[in-house]
Every structure is written in structure tokens, then in C-alpha cells.
């Protein structure tokens, strides 16, 4: 399942200023001595390309669609975190990546920001990919017993997007400050929302065992908090450009996790569920008991930590040394 990033709607005056500032990425921003933290002296946030926490994004000028005022490449790279679904708690080992190209155009409602390219680099080849998560204790809920019977009782969870990743409440003031180098305090960029399901992989539970569905998804609403930006400036055939990399943190504990469904060998569980005989599906109940489902809001958690990269189109062909 591929994923897109969309943010549409009329932009206020601050957003317009942000767009104008973004169009000036050909000029390195000026920083005060007490500007945002970085690797240089006196608070200089510019760093060597070797010190960047994630590699610069290649963002060819060809990605800017005809008629667009501006276009940007964005990459969120989450390197780790923590997930808790019901009674199961597990470390999330990355990387989890979201790679998008966003264009600014004139629309019927004024200026609009619209996704124009997937550019995905996740584990599934789409715009968003999660690594599989092992369920401690498997379907027996006992780690010692599960270690002995793991080929049969072992469970891994694969998080799959069911729709588009959307950004809401975009902080235009923060974006402007990030570009100009005046945003010295952590801020929330936006809230990222996405509906998901979890495919449960286990020999006894069959190939159709899922937690969440298109009609009853698990929906994350992750505030994306940015801090401590680093900057790298370079040149290529298109001129001077800027690459901005703040730290990123996204945490949500407000989502609910529904009960499992369609679990069972040879399609038996799916057949029972389709006939509204879920109470007879012992496979669903076995998984629910092992994982503690359904789980109400406030009992679950997804917390991811990593980096957010931003640059304008035309920053491909990176070959020159950094030039603050």
C-alpha cells in the first residue's frame, strides 16, 4: 500500500511569507550568535556534510510540476522508538521513512500545497514503511514457552497503511523560522494522521489475520515536533541551495486498537467472521487474549524519534563541499 502526503487549503499571510522565504533558498540565511544550535562556534548551525545525521535528499528540478510556484522534497527518517498495542510492548527498530515531493500551486481556494510524487523509501517500496515487530510471548503469551515452540507460536506484526498520510495544522510560523534560521525553540510542525491495520503473521492464524480494517482502522495522530536544526549549504548546476535537518519526534497515545479478525487456518476464521459468527472463532479470541485486545485509547502508544529533512527542487547532483 503506497502512501501520499497531502495538505490542501488556503494559506494565511504567514504561510505566504514562508513560501517567499523558501523561494530564497538560493541564499544562505543569516544567523545571530545565539541562533539555533549546531556544530560551529557561537551557535553556528552549519555543519559538514559528514556530520549530517541523514544523507542530503536528491531533489531534481524536474520534480517541480509545470505551473507550480515552488516544490520541495521532504524526508522523515525515524530511526527507532517504542510501540505498545494492548498488553504488548515492543521496541521499534528503524529506519521508518516517509519521502514526499510537495508542490505549491494556485487553486480555486488560493494557494495550495499538494503532494506530487511518492518517492517512497520504506520497507514496502511505498512512501511509508514499518519494520516488522516481534510480539513477545507469541500467541501463548509466555516467552519461555514461546522460545521452545516459536515456529508454531511465534508472532510478528506488520503495520500496513490503509490510506493517505495527511498533515493538518501546519505551523507556518515555525516553517518560516526554520528556513530563516530564527526558530531557536522546539516547535510542532504539524499533526500527521494515517489509518493503519496490523497483519499478524503466525502459522496457526493463517494468512488473513488482521488487527484493524478499512472500516475499523487503527488511526494514529502524531504531532511532529522539530528541534535543533542543522544546515548544510552547497552548490550544483542550478546554483546555491540549502538542506535543513532538525531532529524529529512523533508520539501518540490517544488511538484505540480493535479486536483481531479473520484469523484461522485455511480461511476458517475469515469464513466464520463473514457469517457474523465471530464468537465461534477461537483463533481471534486466542490472539485477543494474548495481546490484550481490544484496547481503548490511553492504553496504547507509538513513539518515534529521528530526523526531518527539507530542501527545494534543484538540489540534485550534490558534489561540492559545504559553503556556509
PDB file of N, CA and C in Angstrom, residues 9 35 41 117 135 172-173 184 262 307 311:
ATOM      1  N   UNK A   9      -5.475  23.706   1.099  1.00  0.00           N
ATOM      2  CA  UNK A   9      -6.282  24.711   1.757  1.00  0.00           C
ATOM      3  C   UNK A   9      -5.676  26.083   1.592  1.00  0.00           C
ATOM      4  N   UNK A  35      21.910  31.928  17.638  1.00  0.00           N
ATOM      5  CA  UNK A  35      20.957  31.222  16.768  1.00  0.00           C
ATOM      6  C   UNK A  35      20.842  29.773  17.160  1.00  0.00           C
ATOM      7  N   UNK A  41      31.104  27.426  15.956  1.00  0.00           N
ATOM      8  CA  UNK A  41      31.241  28.265  17.133  1.00  0.00           C
ATOM      9  C   UNK A  41      30.132  29.303  17.163  1.00  0.00           C
ATOM     10  N   UNK A 117       4.519  13.600  -5.791  1.00  0.00           N
ATOM     11  CA  UNK A 117       5.347  12.436  -6.080  1.00  0.00           C
ATOM     12  C   UNK A 117       5.554  11.630  -4.815  1.00  0.00           C
ATOM     13  N   UNK A 135       6.159 -10.014  18.536  1.00  0.00           N
ATOM     14  CA  UNK A 135       5.266  -9.972  19.688  1.00  0.00           C
ATOM     15  C   UNK A 135       5.840 -10.857  20.785  1.00  0.00           C
ATOM     16  N   UNK A 172       2.973  27.445  10.022  1.00  0.00           N
ATOM     17  CA  UNK A 172       3.651  28.258   9.021  1.00  0.00           C
ATOM     18  C   UNK A 172       4.724  29.139   9.646  1.00  0.00           C
ATOM     19  N   UNK A 173       4.462  29.652  10.848  1.00  0.00           N
ATOM     20  CA  UNK A 173       5.438  30.495  11.532  1.00  0.00           C
ATOM     21  C   UNK A 173       6.717  29.718  11.817  1.00  0.00           C
ATOM     22  N   UNK A 184      14.562  29.231  17.236  1.00  0.00           N
ATOM     23  CA  UNK A 184      15.546  28.722  18.192  1.00  0.00           C
ATOM     24  C   UNK A 184      14.947  27.747  19.192  1.00  0.00           C
ATOM     25  N   UNK A 262     -10.665 -12.326  11.270  1.00  0.00           N
ATOM     26  CA  UNK A 262     -10.353 -13.203  10.134  1.00  0.00           C
ATOM     27  C   UNK A 262      -9.150 -14.103  10.375  1.00  0.00           C
ATOM     28  N   UNK A 307      14.727  12.172  12.310  1.00  0.00           N
ATOM     29  CA  UNK A 307      15.099  13.453  11.716  1.00  0.00           C
ATOM     30  C   UNK A 307      14.147  13.807  10.575  1.00  0.00           C
ATOM     31  N   UNK A 311      14.432  20.335   1.577  1.00  0.00           N
ATOM     32  CA  UNK A 311      15.152  21.133   0.607  1.00  0.00           C
ATOM     33  C   UNK A 311      14.222  21.435  -0.565  1.00  0.00           C
TER      34      UNK A 311
END
